[in-house]
Amino acid sequence: SEVQALGVHARSLIVVYDRIGIFSAPRAWWMFRAMGHAQVAVLDGGLPAWQAAAQPLEPETAYAGPRGDFVARLQPGLFCDADKVAAELSSGRRPVVDARSAARFAGLEPEPRAGLRAGHMPGALNLPFGQLQQGGKMKPAAELQAEFARVLGEQQAPIFSCGSGVTACILALGAELAGYRELTVYDGSWSEWGGDPARPVVQASA
């Protein structure tokens, strides 16, 4: 596999990071978790924080060492599809939290991807991913707990969505740091739901 070609072993500790702070690294973290690899972490603050701490850098080169023995073992429940989201929204058993901006969630700004309707899923909650960060890093656990409690109240086992399944993983990372468990990411997110005319959409002006 591609992961084995990078020299990753079943025992490897993987640290993922972004060039711009924390944006797409949580998606890689969540993917490894979904593939059954528990020894994976996100570098808080990414490359900018590493550089600010005067840590060493080296030129990017292609890995040419021995293959690893990593084997992906899909873990159930970490990802879900649109039918699962619709069922949970209908039943109210699990909250669905959208990581997009408040304006996009409300349908007051157009979606950046062509062909997508504006708005959100009926019954979904909104927690823009930027509210979990400060200075390019994740907020402390107590502040993360307060952010989630403000949106979720006493609800547990949230499902996270966003525009394309990337920033939803920032919410998943924040929720884990805040002590939540049974976390799920809706992989299709708004790119799928907003592009499917059969799925209901709510707008602030409706």
XYZ file of N, CA and C in Angstrom:
618
model
N 0.835 -1.196 0.000
C 0.000 0.000 0.000
C 0.867 1.242 0.000
N 0.231 2.392 -0.252
C 0.962 3.655 -0.263
C 1.543 3.969 1.113
N 0.835 3.604 2.166
C 1.329 3.871 3.519
C 2.552 3.008 3.809
N 2.531 1.751 3.409
C 3.699 0.885 3.582
C 4.895 1.436 2.823
N 4.659 2.007 1.641
C 5.745 2.557 0.835
C 6.423 3.738 1.522
N 5.753 4.354 2.474
C 6.340 5.446 3.247
C 7.121 4.946 4.456
N 7.182 3.628 4.616
C 7.935 3.043 5.723
C 7.171 2.981 7.026
N 5.859 3.107 6.971
C 5.044 3.113 8.195
C 4.790 1.676 8.654
N 5.013 1.440 9.945
C 4.790 0.132 10.542
C 3.570 0.165 11.458
N 3.120 -1.009 11.829
C 1.984 -1.101 12.755
C 2.319 -0.464 14.092
N 3.585 -0.455 14.457
C 4.013 0.113 15.743
C 4.407 1.592 15.646
N 4.367 2.173 14.452
C 4.839 3.539 14.245
C 3.959 4.569 14.955
N 4.599 5.584 15.501
C 3.890 6.762 15.980
C 3.905 7.779 14.848
N 2.728 8.156 14.367
C 2.601 9.074 13.234
C 2.193 10.450 13.755
N 2.898 11.477 13.319
C 2.529 12.857 13.634
C 2.236 13.561 12.316
N 1.029 14.112 12.180
C 0.643 14.814 10.961
C 0.578 16.308 11.249
N 0.903 17.111 10.231
C 0.904 18.561 10.448
C 0.578 19.292 9.151
N 0.181 20.553 9.304
C -0.125 21.440 8.181
C 0.961 22.484 8.016
N 1.023 23.060 6.835
C 1.906 24.203 6.607
C 1.313 25.487 7.206
N 0.008 25.522 7.384
C -0.654 26.779 7.769
C -1.217 26.759 9.178
N -0.920 25.756 9.963
C -1.457 25.679 11.321
C -2.204 24.386 11.511
N -3.527 24.479 11.658
C -4.359 23.275 11.741
C -5.516 23.433 10.771
N -5.465 22.678 9.695
C -6.550 22.716 8.716
C -6.849 21.315 8.180
N -5.943 20.759 7.396
C -6.191 19.434 6.815
C -5.547 18.293 7.592
N -4.597 18.599 8.492
C -3.943 17.534 9.260
C -4.935 16.687 10.051
N -5.983 17.285 10.671
C -6.948 16.434 11.383
C -7.643 15.410 10.481
N -7.776 15.737 9.199
C -8.370 14.753 8.278
C -7.445 13.533 8.158
N -6.140 13.767 8.021
C -5.198 12.647 7.960
C -5.212 11.869 9.268
N -5.252 12.589 10.395
C -5.349 11.948 11.724
C -6.576 11.057 11.789
N -7.722 11.550 11.337
C -8.959 10.778 11.400
C -8.915 9.579 10.453
N -8.293 9.750 9.287
C -8.189 8.639 8.350
C -7.369 7.500 8.938
N -6.248 7.829 9.588
C -5.459 6.775 10.216
C -6.243 6.107 11.336
N -6.992 6.886 12.100
C -7.827 6.303 13.152
C -8.848 5.348 12.533
N -9.456 5.782 11.446
C -10.463 4.951 10.781
C -9.865 3.675 10.210
N -8.557 3.717 9.893
C -7.873 2.529 9.379
C -7.291 1.674 10.500
N -7.638 2.006 11.745
C -7.245 1.159 12.862
C -5.900 1.475 13.464
N -5.329 2.636 13.146
C -4.013 2.999 13.684
C -4.205 4.025 14.800
N -4.049 3.591 16.039
C -4.295 4.461 17.189
C -3.126 5.381 17.495
N -1.906 5.008 17.068
C -0.715 5.789 17.385
C -0.524 6.916 16.369
N -1.437 7.877 16.385
C -1.362 9.002 15.462
C -1.762 10.268 16.200
N -1.063 11.362 15.926
C -1.313 12.628 16.607
C -1.215 13.774 15.612
N -1.806 14.920 15.986
C -1.720 16.143 15.197
C -0.752 17.091 15.899
N 0.195 17.642 15.147
C 1.118 18.634 15.701
C 0.362 19.942 15.883
N 0.163 20.347 17.133
C -0.608 21.547 17.415
C 0.104 22.782 16.856
N -0.593 23.509 16.019
C 0.006 24.684 15.402
C 0.726 24.419 14.102
N 0.931 23.145 13.785
C 1.540 22.771 12.523
C 2.953 23.289 12.327
N 3.343 23.431 11.063
C 4.695 23.871 10.732
C 5.005 25.266 11.273
N 4.050 26.218 11.244
C 4.371 27.538 11.807
C 4.787 27.469 13.277
N 4.112 26.632 14.076
C 4.477 26.506 15.491
C 5.838 25.844 15.642
N 6.132 24.879 14.786
C 7.440 24.213 14.814
C 8.551 25.221 14.518
N 8.317 26.046 13.502
C 9.319 27.053 13.146
C 9.441 28.118 14.232
N 8.322 28.504 14.831
C 8.351 29.510 15.889
C 9.123 29.019 17.107
N 9.155 27.692 17.298
C 9.901 27.108 18.409
C 11.364 26.855 18.045
N 11.781 27.366 16.872
C 13.168 27.242 16.404
C 13.616 25.793 16.283
N 12.684 24.926 15.853
C 13.035 23.526 15.633
C 13.655 23.366 14.243
N 14.485 22.344 14.054
C 15.206 22.209 12.773
C 14.294 21.802 11.620
N 14.689 22.189 10.421
C 14.007 21.815 9.192
C 15.003 21.153 8.256
N 14.474 20.350 7.348
C 15.334 19.757 6.327
C 14.581 19.758 5.009
N 15.275 19.694 3.889
C 14.595 19.700 2.582
C 13.672 18.487 2.448
N 12.564 18.709 1.748
C 11.631 17.604 1.518
C 12.212 16.673 0.470
N 12.328 15.410 0.815
C 12.848 14.406 -0.114
C 11.926 13.196 -0.126
N 11.938 12.458 -1.212
C 11.126 11.249 -1.321
C 11.720 10.157 -0.426
N 10.850 9.443 0.276
C 11.312 8.351 1.138
C 11.840 7.205 0.287
N 13.012 6.692 0.654
C 13.637 5.615 -0.122
C 14.063 4.452 0.760
N 13.508 4.367 1.979
C 13.875 3.301 2.900
C 13.040 2.049 2.708
N 13.147 1.113 3.628
C 12.399 -0.146 3.530
C 10.903 0.069 3.708
N 10.122 -0.834 3.146
C 8.670 -0.763 3.280
C 8.264 -1.083 4.715
N 7.152 -0.492 5.121
C 6.598 -0.796 6.426
C 5.651 -1.971 6.363
N 5.113 -2.354 7.530
C 4.174 -3.481 7.582
C 2.764 -3.025 7.969
N 2.481 -1.735 7.786
C 1.160 -1.189 8.106
C 0.060 -1.947 7.354
N -1.011 -2.275 8.061
C -2.181 -2.913 7.447
C -3.427 -2.153 7.892
N -4.197 -1.680 6.933
C -5.424 -0.941 7.245
C -6.520 -1.903 7.684
N -7.161 -1.570 8.792
C -8.297 -2.351 9.293
C -9.419 -1.376 9.614
N -10.366 -1.265 8.694
C -11.430 -0.271 8.806
C -12.192 -0.424 10.113
N -12.296 0.673 10.845
C -13.011 0.690 12.116
C -14.444 1.167 11.893
N -15.433 0.400 12.307
C -16.820 0.801 12.087
C -17.189 2.017 12.927
N -18.035 2.883 12.335
C -18.606 3.985 13.090
C -17.881 5.306 13.013
N -16.647 5.323 12.498
C -15.924 6.585 12.450
C -16.365 7.455 11.280
N -16.861 6.822 10.228
C -17.456 7.543 9.106
C -18.893 7.076 8.933
N -19.726 7.930 8.359
C -21.097 7.520 8.051
C -21.530 8.165 6.740
N -22.667 7.696 6.212
C -23.166 8.218 4.945
C -24.399 9.095 5.154
N -24.945 9.593 4.056
C -26.073 10.522 4.124
C -27.315 9.883 4.726
N -27.556 8.613 4.441
C -28.738 7.943 4.999
C -28.643 7.859 6.517
N -27.447 7.602 7.030
C -27.256 7.560 8.479
C -27.503 8.935 9.090
N -26.998 9.972 8.451
C -27.208 11.335 8.938
C -28.691 11.672 8.945
N -29.381 11.353 7.865
C -30.811 11.634 7.779
C -31.587 10.911 8.879
N -31.212 9.675 9.137
C -31.900 8.902 10.174
C -31.679 9.506 11.552
N -30.457 9.948 11.836
C -30.168 10.534 13.144
C -30.840 11.896 13.305
N -30.892 12.673 12.238
C -31.590 13.962 12.298
C -33.074 13.753 12.549
N -33.632 12.733 11.932
C -35.060 12.450 12.094
C -35.388 11.949 13.491
N -34.522 11.104 14.037
C -34.788 10.502 15.340
C -34.381 11.405 16.502
N -33.400 12.282 16.249
C -32.887 13.124 17.327
C -31.987 12.399 18.304
N -31.572 11.177 17.957
C -30.735 10.402 18.875
C -29.331 10.977 19.001
N -28.800 11.426 17.867
C -27.440 11.969 17.865
C -27.430 13.336 17.186
N -26.726 14.298 17.747
C -26.657 15.614 17.115
C -25.737 15.605 15.899
N -26.070 16.409 14.904
C -25.234 16.596 13.719
C -24.722 18.027 13.754
N -23.402 18.193 13.729
C -22.780 19.502 13.903
C -22.016 19.869 12.639
N -22.304 21.039 12.102
C -21.732 21.528 10.851
C -20.585 22.492 11.152
N -19.419 22.251 10.559
C -18.224 23.050 10.828
C -18.087 24.273 9.930
N -19.014 24.476 8.988
C -18.903 25.621 8.081
C -19.175 26.935 8.822
N -18.881 28.035 8.157
C -19.109 29.343 8.759
C -20.597 29.553 9.018
N -20.910 30.470 9.932
C -22.309 30.753 10.265
C -23.077 31.259 9.046
N -22.418 32.060 8.206
C -23.086 32.605 7.026
C -23.403 31.517 6.002
N -22.484 30.597 5.794
C -22.748 29.490 4.873
C -23.811 28.570 5.453
N -23.730 28.294 6.745
C -24.725 27.441 7.401
C -26.124 28.023 7.239
N -26.241 29.338 7.397
C -27.547 29.997 7.294
C -28.014 30.170 5.855
N -27.128 29.943 4.903
C -27.497 30.135 3.502
C -27.409 31.581 3.068
N -26.683 32.403 3.825
C -26.552 33.822 3.506
C -25.371 34.095 2.582
N -24.496 33.109 2.429
C -23.386 33.198 1.492
C -23.430 31.995 0.570
N -23.077 32.186 -0.707
C -23.089 31.047 -1.640
C -21.989 30.052 -1.309
N -22.223 28.821 -1.686
C -21.223 27.784 -1.497
C -20.086 27.952 -2.502
N -18.845 27.666 -2.103
C -17.718 27.834 -3.024
C -17.677 26.793 -4.137
N -18.414 25.697 -3.975
C -18.431 24.656 -5.001
C -19.679 24.800 -5.867
N -19.492 24.764 -7.161
C -20.601 24.943 -8.099
C -21.641 23.843 -7.935
N -22.909 24.219 -8.074
C -23.995 23.244 -8.058
C -24.535 22.888 -6.697
N -24.001 23.498 -5.632
C -24.477 23.197 -4.286
C -25.471 24.249 -3.826
N -26.561 23.788 -3.225
C -27.531 24.707 -2.649
C -26.959 25.346 -1.386
N -27.473 26.503 -1.038
C -27.055 27.177 0.181
C -27.953 26.749 1.329
N -27.403 26.740 2.540
C -28.202 26.398 3.714
C -27.620 25.237 4.483
N -28.483 24.551 5.242
C -28.014 23.440 6.076
C -29.082 22.358 6.205
N -28.703 21.259 6.806
C -29.625 20.152 7.030
C -30.628 20.535 8.120
N -31.901 20.184 7.947
C -32.880 20.465 9.006
C -32.486 19.787 10.313
N -32.378 20.567 11.385
C -32.040 20.003 12.680
C -30.563 20.002 12.996
N -29.711 20.360 12.026
C -28.266 20.385 12.271
C -27.901 21.583 13.149
N -26.779 21.468 13.822
C -26.242 22.530 14.671
C -24.994 23.104 14.009
N -24.619 24.307 14.381
C -23.471 24.958 13.747
C -22.393 25.299 14.771
N -21.174 24.847 14.482
C -20.002 25.214 15.270
C -18.849 25.426 14.294
N -18.661 26.660 13.799
C -17.572 26.911 12.849
C -16.226 26.463 13.411
N -15.456 25.753 12.596
C -14.229 25.135 13.107
C -13.247 26.148 13.670
N -13.263 27.377 13.167
C -12.344 28.393 13.657
C -12.561 28.761 15.112
N -13.747 28.488 15.628
C -14.027 28.806 17.025
C -13.310 27.868 17.990
N -12.749 26.781 17.455
C -12.006 25.848 18.302
C -10.520 26.167 18.332
N -10.116 27.204 17.611
C -8.702 27.515 17.474
C -8.401 28.942 17.926
N -7.151 29.145 18.306
C -6.680 30.474 18.670
C -5.188 30.541 18.358
N -4.805 31.518 17.566
C -3.401 31.648 17.205
C -2.850 30.476 16.427
N -3.696 29.832 15.628
C -3.244 28.703 14.820
C -3.152 27.391 15.552
N -3.544 27.373 16.838
C -3.521 26.146 17.632
C -4.915 25.847 18.163
N -5.108 24.621 18.622
C -6.377 24.270 19.262
C -6.465 24.948 20.625
N -7.648 25.383 20.995
C -7.843 25.991 22.303
C -7.611 24.954 23.407
N -7.350 25.392 24.633
C -7.204 24.443 25.752
C -8.477 23.628 25.953
N -8.323 22.468 26.573
C -9.447 21.534 26.735
C -10.663 22.179 27.395
N -10.449 22.979 28.423
C -11.582 23.598 29.128
C -12.354 24.529 28.207
N -11.650 25.267 27.358
C -12.324 26.168 26.421
C -13.039 25.379 25.328
N -12.437 24.284 24.898
C -13.108 23.421 23.923
C -14.384 22.834 24.512
N -14.317 22.411 25.761
C -15.504 21.881 26.425
C -16.619 22.920 26.454
N -16.266 24.167 26.715
C -17.262 25.235 26.763
C -17.867 25.486 25.389
N -17.048 25.446 24.344
C -17.552 25.652 22.980
C -18.554 24.563 22.603
N -18.202 23.317 22.890
C -19.108 22.221 22.540
C -20.361 22.219 23.411
N -20.209 22.520 24.706
C -21.373 22.540 25.595
C -22.359 23.609 25.166
N -21.854 24.731 24.673
C -22.730 25.817 24.210
C -23.610 25.358 23.052
N -23.068 24.502 22.198
C -23.802 24.038 21.018
C -24.584 22.759 21.305
N -23.958 21.822 22.021
C -24.550 20.499 22.220
C -25.404 20.386 23.473
N -25.172 21.244 24.454
C -25.857 21.046 25.726
C -25.424 19.732 26.335
N -26.389 18.885 26.657
C -26.087 17.577 27.254
C -25.989 16.463 26.212
N -26.166 16.785 24.949
C -26.137 15.756 23.909
C -24.726 15.170 23.755
N -24.697 13.906 23.389
C -23.436 13.176 23.241
C -23.361 12.530 21.850
N -22.223 11.889 21.588
C -21.997 11.115 20.359
C -22.313 11.920 19.095
N -21.681 13.081 18.920
C -21.991 13.923 17.757
C -21.469 13.352 16.439
N -22.166 13.740 15.370
C -21.748 13.469 14.002
C -21.318 14.808 13.409
N -20.167 14.839 12.746
C -19.624 16.095 12.236
C -19.682 16.159 10.719
N -20.042 17.323 10.223
C -20.122 17.583 8.790
C -19.439 18.913 8.497
N -19.164 19.173 7.217
C -18.576 20.456 6.812
C -18.855 20.629 5.325
N -17.930 21.227 4.588
C -18.136 21.375 3.159
C -17.761 20.139 2.373
N -16.635 19.520 2.731
C -16.147 18.383 1.951
C -15.569 17.259 2.793
N -15.747 17.302 4.124
C -15.246 16.237 4.972
C -13.877 16.499 5.560
N -13.321 17.701 5.364
C -11.994 18.023 5.899
C -12.104 18.730 7.244
N -12.750 19.889 7.276
C -12.805 20.638 8.538
C -13.737 19.986 9.561
N -14.590 19.061 9.128
C -15.369 18.276 10.093
C -14.425 17.528 11.030
N -13.255 17.156 10.515
C -12.280 16.427 11.331
C -11.614 17.324 12.366
N -11.618 18.657 12.138
C -11.156 19.578 13.165
C -12.118 19.536 14.348
N -13.418 19.455 14.062
C -14.399 19.313 15.142
C -14.204 17.983 15.864
N -13.913 16.927 15.115
C -13.687 15.622 15.742
C -12.475 15.672 16.661
N -11.411 16.341 16.219
C -10.220 16.485 17.048
C -10.543 17.291 18.301
N -11.237 18.405 18.125
C -11.605 19.228 19.271
C -12.497 18.497 20.245
N -13.444 17.724 19.720
C -14.357 16.985 20.588
C -13.618 15.925 21.393
N -12.646 15.262 20.758
C -11.878 14.265 21.505
C -11.053 14.936 22.603
N -10.444 16.059 22.284
C -9.678 16.795 23.293
C -10.578 17.278 24.429
N -11.846 17.537 24.105
C -12.806 18.005 25.105
C -13.421 16.864 25.907
N -13.095 15.619 25.547
C -13.575 14.474 26.314
C -14.766 13.752 25.751
N -15.229 14.129 24.553
C -16.362 13.431 23.941
C -15.886 12.117 23.322
N -16.793 11.160 23.263
C -16.487 9.871 22.657
C -17.601 9.515 21.660
N -17.446 8.404 20.966
C -18.404 7.967 19.939
C -18.589 9.074 18.903
N -17.495 9.470 18.304
C -17.487 10.538 17.310
C -17.544 9.957 15.905
N -18.282 10.636 15.029
C -18.446 10.173 13.654
C -18.336 11.355 12.706
N -17.712 11.148 11.550
C -17.610 12.159 10.504
C -18.468 11.732 9.318
N -19.319 12.652 8.850
C -20.102 12.422 7.639
C -19.195 12.758 6.461
N -18.701 11.737 5.796
C -17.662 11.913 4.793
C -18.139 12.733 3.593
N -19.359 12.518 3.144
C -19.871 13.253 1.992
C -20.092 14.725 2.280
N -20.459 15.027 3.526
C -20.698 16.386 4.003
C -21.560 17.192 3.026
N -21.401 18.523 3.043
C -22.316 19.351 2.251
C -22.116 19.177 0.747
N -20.925 18.739 0.321
C -20.716 18.486 -1.098
C -21.685 17.433 -1.619
N -22.028 16.477 -0.774
C -22.985 15.447 -1.160
C -24.410 15.880 -0.860
N -24.658 16.306 0.401
C -26.023 16.643 0.806
C -26.561 17.837 0.013
N -25.777 18.891 -0.084
C -26.228 20.095 -0.778
C -26.365 19.919 -2.270
N -25.714 18.905 -2.836
C -25.817 18.649 -4.262
C -26.884 17.639 -4.627
N -27.570 17.084 -3.625
C -28.614 16.073 -3.864
C -29.990 16.717 -3.684
N -30.728 16.945 -4.764
C -32.025 17.614 -4.642
C -33.046 16.838 -3.819
N -32.771 15.569 -3.555
C -33.698 14.773 -2.751
C -33.521 15.033 -1.257
N -32.423 15.695 -0.885
C -32.172 15.950 0.546
C -32.717 17.325 0.934
N -33.426 17.431 2.048
C -33.999 18.723 2.448
C -32.933 19.708 2.914
N -33.186 20.984 2.657
C -32.265 22.056 3.009
C -33.042 23.189 3.679
N -32.455 23.766 4.717
C -33.057 24.882 5.449
C -32.183 26.106 5.246
N -32.815 27.273 5.037
C -32.095 28.532 4.948
C -32.655 29.506 5.974
N -31.835 30.484 6.376
C -32.244 31.440 7.393
C -33.438 32.260 6.946
N -33.555 32.499 5.621
C -34.640 33.335 5.113
C -35.918 32.555 4.856
N -35.849 31.223 5.026
C -37.023 30.382 4.740
C -38.069 30.515 5.820
